[in-house]
CSV table of C-alpha atoms in Angstrom, one decimal:
chain,number,residue,atom,x,y,z
A,270,MET,CA,-10.3,14.9,14.5
A,271,ASN,CA,-10.0,11.2,15.3
A,272,MET,CA,-8.5,11.5,18.8
A,273,GLU,CA,-8.1,7.7,19.2
A,274,ARG,CA,-5.8,7.6,16.2
A,275,VAL,CA,-4.1,10.8,17.3
A,276,SER,CA,-3.5,9.2,20.7
A,277,ARG,CA,-1.9,6.2,19.1
A,278,VAL,CA,0.4,8.4,17.1
A,279,MET,CA,1.5,10.3,20.1
A,280,ASP,CA,2.1,7.2,22.2
A,281,ASN,CA,4.3,5.9,19.4
A,282,LEU,CA,6.1,9.2,19.2
A,283,GLU,CA,6.8,9.1,22.9
A,284,LYS,CA,8.5,5.8,22.4
A,285,LEU,CA,10.7,7.5,19.9
A,286,GLY,CA,11.7,10.2,22.5
A,287,MET,CA,9.5,13.0,21.1
A,288,GLY,CA,6.5,15.0,22.2
A,289,GLN,CA,5.7,16.9,19.0
A,290,VAL,CA,5.5,16.1,15.3
A,291,LEU,CA,4.8,17.8,12.0
A,292,VAL,CA,2.8,15.6,9.6
A,293,ALA,CA,2.9,16.7,5.9
A,294,ASP,CA,1.6,13.6,4.2
A,295,PRO,CA,-1.9,14.5,2.9
A,296,MET,CA,-3.1,10.9,3.4
A,297,SER,CA,-2.0,10.8,7.0
A,298,ILE,CA,-3.6,14.1,7.7
A,299,TRP,CA,-6.8,12.7,6.3
A,300,TYR,CA,-6.4,9.6,8.4
A,301,LEU,CA,-6.1,11.7,11.5
A,302,THR,CA,-8.5,14.6,10.8
A,303,GLY,CA,-11.0,13.4,8.1
A,304,TYR,CA,-9.9,16.5,6.0
A,305,TRP,CA,-8.7,15.8,2.5
A,306,ASN,CA,-6.6,18.3,0.5
A,307,VAL,CA,-4.0,18.1,-2.3
A,308,PRO,CA,-1.6,21.0,-1.7
A,309,TYR,CA,0.6,20.7,-4.8
A,310,GLU,CA,3.6,23.0,-4.2
A,311,ARG,CA,2.1,24.9,-1.3
A,312,PHE,CA,3.0,24.2,2.4
A,313,TYR,CA,0.5,22.0,4.2
A,314,ALA,CA,1.0,20.3,7.6
A,315,LEU,CA,-0.6,19.1,10.8
A,316,TYR,CA,1.3,19.9,14.0
A,317,LEU,CA,0.7,17.7,17.0
A,318,ALA,CA,2.1,18.3,20.5
A,319,ARG,CA,1.3,16.4,23.7
A,320,ASP,CA,1.3,17.9,27.1
A,321,ALA,CA,3.2,15.1,29.0
A,322,GLU,CA,1.5,15.8,32.4
A,323,ALA,CA,-2.1,16.5,31.3
A,324,ARG,CA,-1.9,13.8,28.5
A,325,THR,CA,-3.7,16.2,26.2
A,326,THR,CA,-2.7,16.8,22.5
A,327,GLN,CA,-2.7,20.2,20.8
A,328,ALA,CA,-3.5,20.0,17.0
A,329,THR,CA,-2.7,22.8,14.6
A,330,LEU,CA,-3.4,22.6,10.9
A,331,PHE,CA,-1.5,24.9,8.6
A,332,CYS,CA,-3.5,25.7,5.4
A,333,ASN,CA,-3.2,28.1,2.5
A,334,ARG,CA,-6.3,30.3,2.3
A,335,LEU,CA,-7.2,28.8,-1.1
A,336,PHE,CA,-7.5,25.3,0.4
A,337,PRO,CA,-11.0,24.0,1.3
A,338,ASP,CA,-12.4,25.1,4.7
A,339,ALA,CA,-10.8,23.0,7.5
A,340,SER,CA,-12.8,24.5,10.4
A,341,GLN,CA,-14.7,21.2,11.0
A,342,THR,CA,-11.5,19.2,11.8
A,343,GLY,CA,-11.4,20.2,15.4
A,344,ALA,CA,-7.8,21.4,15.0
A,345,ARG,CA,-6.7,25.0,15.4
A,346,VAL,CA,-6.4,26.2,11.8
A,347,VAL,CA,-3.7,28.6,10.9
A,348,THR,CA,-4.1,30.1,7.4
A,349,PHE,CA,-1.8,32.1,5.2
A,350,ASP,CA,-1.6,33.2,1.6
A,351,ASP,CA,0.9,32.9,-1.2
A,352,THR,CA,2.8,36.0,-0.1
A,353,GLU,CA,3.2,34.9,3.6
A,354,ASP,CA,6.0,32.7,5.0
A,355,PRO,CA,4.5,29.6,6.6
A,356,VAL,CA,7.8,28.8,8.3
A,357,ALA,CA,7.4,31.8,10.6
A,358,LEU,CA,3.9,30.5,11.5
A,359,VAL,CA,5.2,27.1,12.3
A,360,ALA,CA,7.9,28.6,14.5
A,361,GLU,CA,5.2,30.4,16.6
A,362,ALA,CA,3.5,27.0,17.3
A,363,THR,CA,6.4,24.6,18.0
A,364,ARG,CA,8.2,24.0,21.3
A,365,ARG,CA,11.6,25.2,20.2
A,366,GLY,CA,13.5,23.7,23.1
A,367,GLU,CA,12.4,20.1,22.3
A,368,PRO,CA,13.0,17.7,19.4
A,369,LEU,CA,10.5,17.7,16.6
A,370,GLY,CA,9.4,14.7,14.5
A,371,VAL,CA,9.0,15.4,10.8
A,372,ASP,CA,7.6,13.0,8.3
A,373,LYS,CA,9.1,11.6,5.1
A,374,VAL,CA,6.9,13.6,2.9
A,375,LEU,CA,8.0,17.0,4.1
A,376,ALA,CA,9.9,18.5,1.2
A,377,ALA,CA,13.5,19.8,1.7
A,378,ARG,CA,12.4,23.2,0.5
A,379,TRP,CA,10.3,23.4,3.7
A,380,LEU,CA,12.4,21.3,6.0
A,381,LEU,CA,15.7,23.2,5.5
A,382,PRO,CA,14.1,26.6,6.2
A,383,LEU,CA,12.5,25.1,9.3
A,384,MET,CA,15.9,23.9,10.5
A,385,ASP,CA,17.4,27.3,9.7
A,386,ALA,CA,14.7,29.0,11.7
A,387,ARG,CA,15.5,26.6,14.7
A,388,VAL,CA,11.8,25.8,15.3
A,389,ALA,CA,13.0,22.8,17.4
A,390,SER,CA,16.1,21.7,19.2
A,391,GLU,CA,16.6,18.6,17.0
A,392,PHE,CA,14.8,17.1,14.0
A,393,HIS,CA,14.1,13.4,13.7
A,394,LEU,CA,12.1,11.2,11.4
A,395,GLY,CA,8.6,11.0,13.0
A,396,SER,CA,6.9,9.0,10.2
A,397,PRO,CA,7.2,5.6,12.0
A,398,ALA,CA,4.8,6.9,14.7
A,399,VAL,CA,2.1,7.6,12.1
A,400,ASP,CA,3.0,4.5,9.9
A,401,ASP,CA,2.6,2.2,12.9
A,402,ALA,CA,-0.8,3.6,13.8
A,403,ARG,CA,-2.0,3.3,10.2
A,404,SER,CA,-0.7,-0.3,10.1
A,405,ILE,CA,-3.3,-1.6,12.6
A,406,LYS,CA,-6.7,-1.3,11.0
A,407,ASP,CA,-9.8,-0.9,13.1
A,408,ALA,CA,-13.0,-2.9,12.4
A,409,ARG,CA,-14.5,-0.4,10.0
A,410,GLU,CA,-11.2,-0.2,8.0
A,411,LEU,CA,-11.1,-4.0,7.8
A,412,ASP,CA,-14.6,-4.1,6.4
A,413,LEU,CA,-13.6,-1.6,3.8
A,414,MET,CA,-10.5,-3.6,2.9
A,415,ARG,CA,-12.7,-6.7,2.5
A,416,ALA,CA,-15.1,-4.9,0.3
A,417,ALA,CA,-12.3,-3.6,-2.0
A,418,SER,CA,-10.9,-7.1,-2.3
A,419,ALA,CA,-14.3,-8.6,-3.1
A,420,THR,CA,-14.6,-6.1,-5.9
A,421,ASN,CA,-11.2,-7.1,-7.1
A,422,ASP,CA,-12.2,-10.7,-7.2
A,423,GLN,CA,-15.1,-9.8,-9.4
A,424,ALA,CA,-12.9,-7.7,-11.6
A,425,MET,CA,-10.5,-10.7,-12.1
A,426,ALA,CA,-13.4,-12.7,-13.5
A,427,TRP,CA,-14.0,-9.9,-16.0
A,428,LEU,CA,-10.3,-9.8,-16.9
A,429,ARG,CA,-10.3,-13.5,-17.7
A,430,SER,CA,-13.3,-13.0,-19.9
A,431,GLN,CA,-11.5,-10.5,-22.0
A,432,LEU,CA,-8.9,-13.0,-23.2
A,433,HIS,CA,-9.0,-14.0,-26.8
A,434,GLU,CA,-6.3,-14.5,-29.4
A,435,GLY,CA,-5.0,-11.1,-30.8
A,436,VAL,CA,-6.2,-8.9,-28.0
A,437,THR,CA,-3.4,-6.6,-26.7
A,438,GLU,CA,-2.3,-6.1,-23.1
A,439,HIS,CA,-3.1,-2.4,-23.4
A,440,GLU,CA,-6.7,-3.0,-24.7
A,441,ILE,CA,-7.5,-5.1,-21.6
A,442,ALA,CA,-5.8,-2.8,-19.1
A,443,SER,CA,-7.5,0.3,-20.6
A,444,GLY,CA,-11.0,-1.2,-20.1
A,445,LEU,CA,-10.5,-2.2,-16.4
A,446,LEU,CA,-11.3,1.1,-14.8
A,447,ALA,CA,-14.8,1.2,-16.3
A,448,GLU,CA,-15.4,-2.3,-15.0
A,449,TYR,CA,-14.2,-1.3,-11.5
A,450,ARG,CA,-16.6,1.7,-11.5
A,451,ARG,CA,-19.4,-0.5,-12.7
A,452,LEU,CA,-18.7,-2.8,-9.7
A,453,GLY,CA,-18.7,0.2,-7.3
A,454,ALA,CA,-15.0,1.1,-6.9
A,455,GLN,CA,-13.8,4.6,-7.7
A,456,ASP,CA,-10.3,4.1,-9.1
A,457,HIS,CA,-7.3,1.9,-9.6
A,458,SER,CA,-5.1,1.6,-6.5
A,459,PHE,CA,-2.1,1.3,-8.9
A,460,THR,CA,-1.5,1.1,-12.6
A,461,PRO,CA,-2.7,-2.4,-13.7
A,462,ILE,CA,-0.2,-5.0,-14.8
A,463,VAL,CA,-1.3,-7.1,-17.8
A,464,SER,CA,1.5,-9.3,-19.1
A,465,PHE,CA,1.5,-11.9,-21.9
A,466,GLY,CA,4.2,-14.5,-22.6
A,467,ALA,CA,7.7,-13.4,-21.9
A,468,ASN,CA,6.5,-10.0,-20.6
A,469,ALA,CA,5.3,-11.9,-17.5
A,470,ALA,CA,9.0,-12.4,-16.6
A,471,ASP,CA,9.1,-8.6,-15.8
A,472,PRO,CA,7.4,-8.3,-12.4
A,473,HIS,CA,6.5,-4.6,-13.1
A,474,HIS,CA,5.7,-4.8,-16.8
A,475,GLU,CA,3.6,-1.9,-18.2
A,476,PRO,CA,0.9,-3.0,-20.6
A,477,ASP,CA,1.8,-2.4,-24.2
A,478,GLY,CA,0.7,-3.5,-27.7
A,479,THR,CA,1.8,-7.1,-27.3
A,480,ARG,CA,-0.9,-9.4,-28.7
A,481,LEU,CA,-2.1,-12.6,-27.0
A,482,ARG,CA,-1.1,-15.8,-28.7
A,483,ALA,CA,-1.9,-19.5,-28.0
A,484,GLY,CA,0.6,-20.9,-25.6
A,485,ASP,CA,1.2,-17.6,-23.7
A,486,VAL,CA,1.1,-17.3,-20.0
A,487,VAL,CA,-1.1,-14.4,-18.8
A,488,LEU,CA,-0.4,-12.5,-15.6
A,489,PHE,CA,-2.9,-10.0,-14.1
A,490,ASP,CA,-1.7,-7.9,-11.1
A,491,VAL,CA,-4.5,-5.4,-10.4
A,492,GLY,CA,-6.1,-3.5,-7.6
A,493,CYS,CA,-9.0,-1.0,-7.1
A,494,LYS,CA,-9.6,1.7,-4.6
A,495,ARG,CA,-13.1,1.6,-3.0
A,496,ASP,CA,-14.2,4.1,-0.4
A,497,SER,CA,-10.5,5.2,0.0
A,498,TYR,CA,-9.1,1.7,0.7
A,499,CYS,CA,-7.0,-0.4,-1.7
A,500,SER,CA,-7.0,-3.9,-3.0
A,501,ASP,CA,-4.3,-5.9,-4.8
A,502,MET,CA,-4.3,-9.3,-6.3
A,503,THR,CA,-2.3,-11.3,-8.9
A,504,ARG,CA,-3.5,-14.4,-10.8
A,505,THR,CA,-1.7,-16.2,-13.6
A,506,PHE,CA,-3.4,-18.2,-16.4
A,507,PHE,CA,-2.3,-20.3,-19.4
A,508,PHE,CA,-3.9,-19.4,-22.7
A,509,GLY,CA,-4.8,-21.6,-25.6
A,510,ALA,CA,-2.6,-24.6,-24.8
A,511,LYS,CA,-1.7,-26.9,-22.0
A,512,PRO,CA,1.5,-25.8,-20.2
A,513,SER,CA,4.7,-27.7,-20.5
A,514,GLU,CA,5.8,-29.9,-17.6
A,515,ARG,CA,8.3,-27.2,-16.5
A,516,ASP,CA,5.7,-24.4,-16.8
A,517,ARG,CA,3.4,-26.5,-14.7
A,518,GLU,CA,6.1,-27.1,-12.1
A,519,VAL,CA,6.8,-23.3,-11.9
A,520,TYR,CA,3.2,-22.6,-11.4
A,521,GLU,CA,2.6,-25.2,-8.7
A,522,THR,CA,5.8,-24.2,-6.9
A,523,VAL,CA,4.6,-20.6,-6.7
A,524,ARG,CA,1.1,-21.7,-5.6
A,525,ARG,CA,2.6,-23.9,-2.8
A,526,ALA,CA,4.8,-21.0,-1.7
A,527,ASN,CA,1.8,-18.7,-1.5
A,528,GLU,CA,-0.3,-21.1,0.5
A,529,ALA,CA,2.4,-22.2,2.8
A,530,ALA,CA,3.2,-18.6,3.7
A,531,GLU,CA,-0.4,-17.8,4.3
A,532,ALA,CA,-0.7,-20.9,6.6
A,533,ILE,CA,1.8,-19.6,9.1
A,534,VAL,CA,0.6,-16.1,9.4
A,535,ALA,CA,-0.4,-15.5,13.1
A,536,PRO,CA,0.4,-13.0,15.8
A,537,GLY,CA,4.0,-13.4,17.0
A,538,VAL,CA,5.3,-14.8,13.7
A,539,THR,CA,7.7,-12.4,12.1
A,540,PHE,CA,7.4,-10.9,8.7
A,541,ALA,CA,10.9,-12.4,8.0
A,542,GLU,CA,9.6,-15.9,8.9
A,543,ILE,CA,6.7,-15.5,6.5
A,544,ASP,CA,9.0,-14.5,3.7
A,545,LEU,CA,11.4,-17.3,4.4
A,546,THR,CA,8.6,-19.9,4.3
A,547,ALA,CA,7.7,-19.0,0.7
A,548,ARG,CA,11.3,-18.4,-0.3
A,549,ARG,CA,12.5,-21.8,0.9
A,550,ILE,CA,9.9,-23.7,-1.2
A,551,ILE,CA,11.0,-21.8,-4.3
A,552,GLU,CA,14.7,-22.3,-3.5
A,553,ASP,CA,14.2,-26.0,-2.8
A,554,ALA,CA,12.6,-26.4,-6.2
A,555,GLY,CA,15.7,-24.9,-7.8
A,556,TYR,CA,14.2,-21.5,-8.7
A,557,GLY,CA,15.5,-19.3,-5.9
A,558,SER,CA,17.5,-16.9,-8.1
A,559,TYR,CA,14.3,-16.3,-10.1
A,560,PHE,CA,12.3,-15.0,-7.1
A,561,THR,CA,13.7,-11.5,-7.3
A,562,HIS,CA,11.6,-9.4,-4.9
A,563,ARG,CA,10.3,-9.4,-1.3
A,564,LEU,CA,7.3,-11.5,-0.5
A,565,GLY,CA,4.9,-8.7,0.1
A,566,HIS,CA,4.0,-5.3,1.4
A,567,GLN,CA,1.5,-3.7,3.8
A,568,ILE,CA,-1.6,-2.1,2.3
A,569,GLY,CA,-4.5,0.2,3.4
A,570,LEU,CA,-5.2,3.7,2.3
A,571,GLU,CA,-2.3,3.3,-0.1
A,572,ASP,CA,-1.3,0.2,-2.1
A,573,HIS,CA,2.2,0.1,-0.7
A,574,GLU,CA,2.5,1.1,2.9
A,575,PRO,CA,5.5,0.9,5.2
A,576,GLY,CA,6.4,-2.5,6.8
A,577,ASP,CA,7.3,-5.0,4.1
A,578,VAL,CA,7.2,-8.8,4.2
A,579,SER,CA,10.8,-9.4,3.7
A,580,SER,CA,13.9,-11.2,5.1
A,581,THR,CA,15.1,-8.1,6.9
A,582,HIS,CA,11.8,-7.3,8.7
A,583,ASP,CA,12.1,-9.1,12.1
A,584,GLU,CA,9.1,-7.6,13.8
A,585,PRO,CA,6.2,-9.9,14.7
A,586,VAL,CA,2.9,-9.4,12.9
A,587,ARG,CA,0.0,-8.1,14.9
A,588,PRO,CA,-3.8,-8.4,14.7
A,589,GLY,CA,-5.3,-5.8,12.3
A,590,GLN,CA,-2.4,-5.7,10.0
A,591,CYS,CA,-3.0,-6.2,6.3
A,592,PHE,CA,-0.4,-7.2,3.8
A,593,SER,CA,0.2,-9.1,0.5
A,594,ILE,CA,1.6,-12.6,0.0
A,595,GLU,CA,3.0,-12.6,-3.5
A,596,PRO,CA,5.7,-15.1,-4.4
A,597,GLY,CA,6.8,-15.3,-8.0
A,598,ILE,CA,9.2,-17.0,-10.4
A,599,TYR,CA,10.4,-15.1,-13.4
A,600,LEU,CA,12.3,-16.8,-16.2
A,601,PRO,CA,13.7,-14.0,-18.5
A,602,GLY,CA,12.7,-14.2,-22.1
A,603,GLU,CA,10.3,-17.0,-21.4
A,604,MET,CA,7.5,-16.6,-18.8
A,605,GLY,CA,6.7,-15.6,-15.3
A,606,VAL,CA,4.2,-16.7,-12.6
A,607,ARG,CA,3.0,-14.7,-9.6
A,608,ILE,CA,0.1,-15.5,-7.2
A,609,GLU,CA,-0.9,-12.9,-4.8
A,610,ASP,CA,-3.5,-12.6,-2.0
A,611,LEU,CA,-4.1,-10.0,0.7
A,612,VAL,CA,-4.4,-11.2,4.3
A,613,ILE,CA,-5.6,-9.8,7.6
A,614,VAL,CA,-3.8,-10.9,10.7
A,615,THR,CA,-6.4,-12.2,13.2
A,616,GLU,CA,-6.1,-13.0,16.9
A,617,ASN,CA,-5.1,-16.6,16.2
A,618,GLY,CA,-4.1,-16.7,12.5
A,619,CYS,CA,-5.1,-14.9,9.4
A,620,GLU,CA,-8.0,-14.2,7.0
A,621,VAL,CA,-7.3,-14.4,3.3
A,622,MET,CA,-9.3,-11.6,1.7
A,623,ASN,CA,-9.2,-13.0,-1.9
A,624,ALA,CA,-11.5,-15.8,-2.9
A,625,TYR,CA,-10.6,-16.0,-6.6
A,626,PRO,CA,-9.4,-19.6,-7.3
A,627,LYS,CA,-5.7,-20.3,-7.5
A,628,GLN,CA,-5.6,-23.7,-9.2
A,629,LEU,CA,-3.8,-24.0,-12.5
A,630,THR,CA,-6.2,-22.9,-15.2
A,631,VAL,CA,-5.9,-23.2,-19.0
A,632,ILE,CA,-8.2,-20.8,-20.9
A,633,GLU,CA,-9.2,-22.3,-24.3
């Protein structure tokens, strides 16, 4: 049990007016306890309750008996089998006269019976308490994030080397996992995006049988998971021919938006201000309606974590937070450009984790 992390969660929970929470997200349970389990359809949750006077926290882990041994977590482990009702066991642990925080992963087939059993006086969303704690990475987490991004930089060089006329998007995407593993990563952090030509105008295009032709734009949006932490980066190239003046303008507008947004990241600057900095550059160039998504997302144990970089997120950024800066311009039926880096907020600015070059590149 990582009591420093647990303490941060409980401090956050108190600010939300609660002293107990039921965490059902397996990744958050791992983050707090070091215990990993995939429950599939079975009930699985970590119950945390703080004694307000003693400032101590009770931890109870509810596990089916077929799950791996959890005795080393430091939590009180309550086990059950497939014929037992875990709701009744939770009811024995909770403080029924107080509100209970539940996280966003808790399925309705468990939440509704818990509500019917009146295991708490009220039920509120408790996920923000955990999400906020996970948002601030400690020194070891930051080193792992840097290592994952360094691996992704190396993989981008491999992706570029695979480009030749006639190769398909799917052929390149399907070979990436082996390269990641050769470089020391364990998995993709998300399904890779490989887009040629007009397909790059779809921000979430899935690789298909489209073949690369001279004159195509090539967009790679890829990430690996290394030692549990994720990377994410996008680079856009031009293949086989020099880009037109308009294509060059689109590319340079996106690059300027990316770099301008990164330049203002510092504690106290809001996520909304960062988004606006990039968006204004694209709008001023006349492409505002073609930038169709938020500027970025937080990242860590999962590729997309709560707390986006958007016009509606008015919170200031804080040291230790990691998020993407990924402006794009997408011209339907023609082409698209996106340039994405990950940044770490430092005490007086930010660190860009990706070193792969961003200058306009034509691959002959």
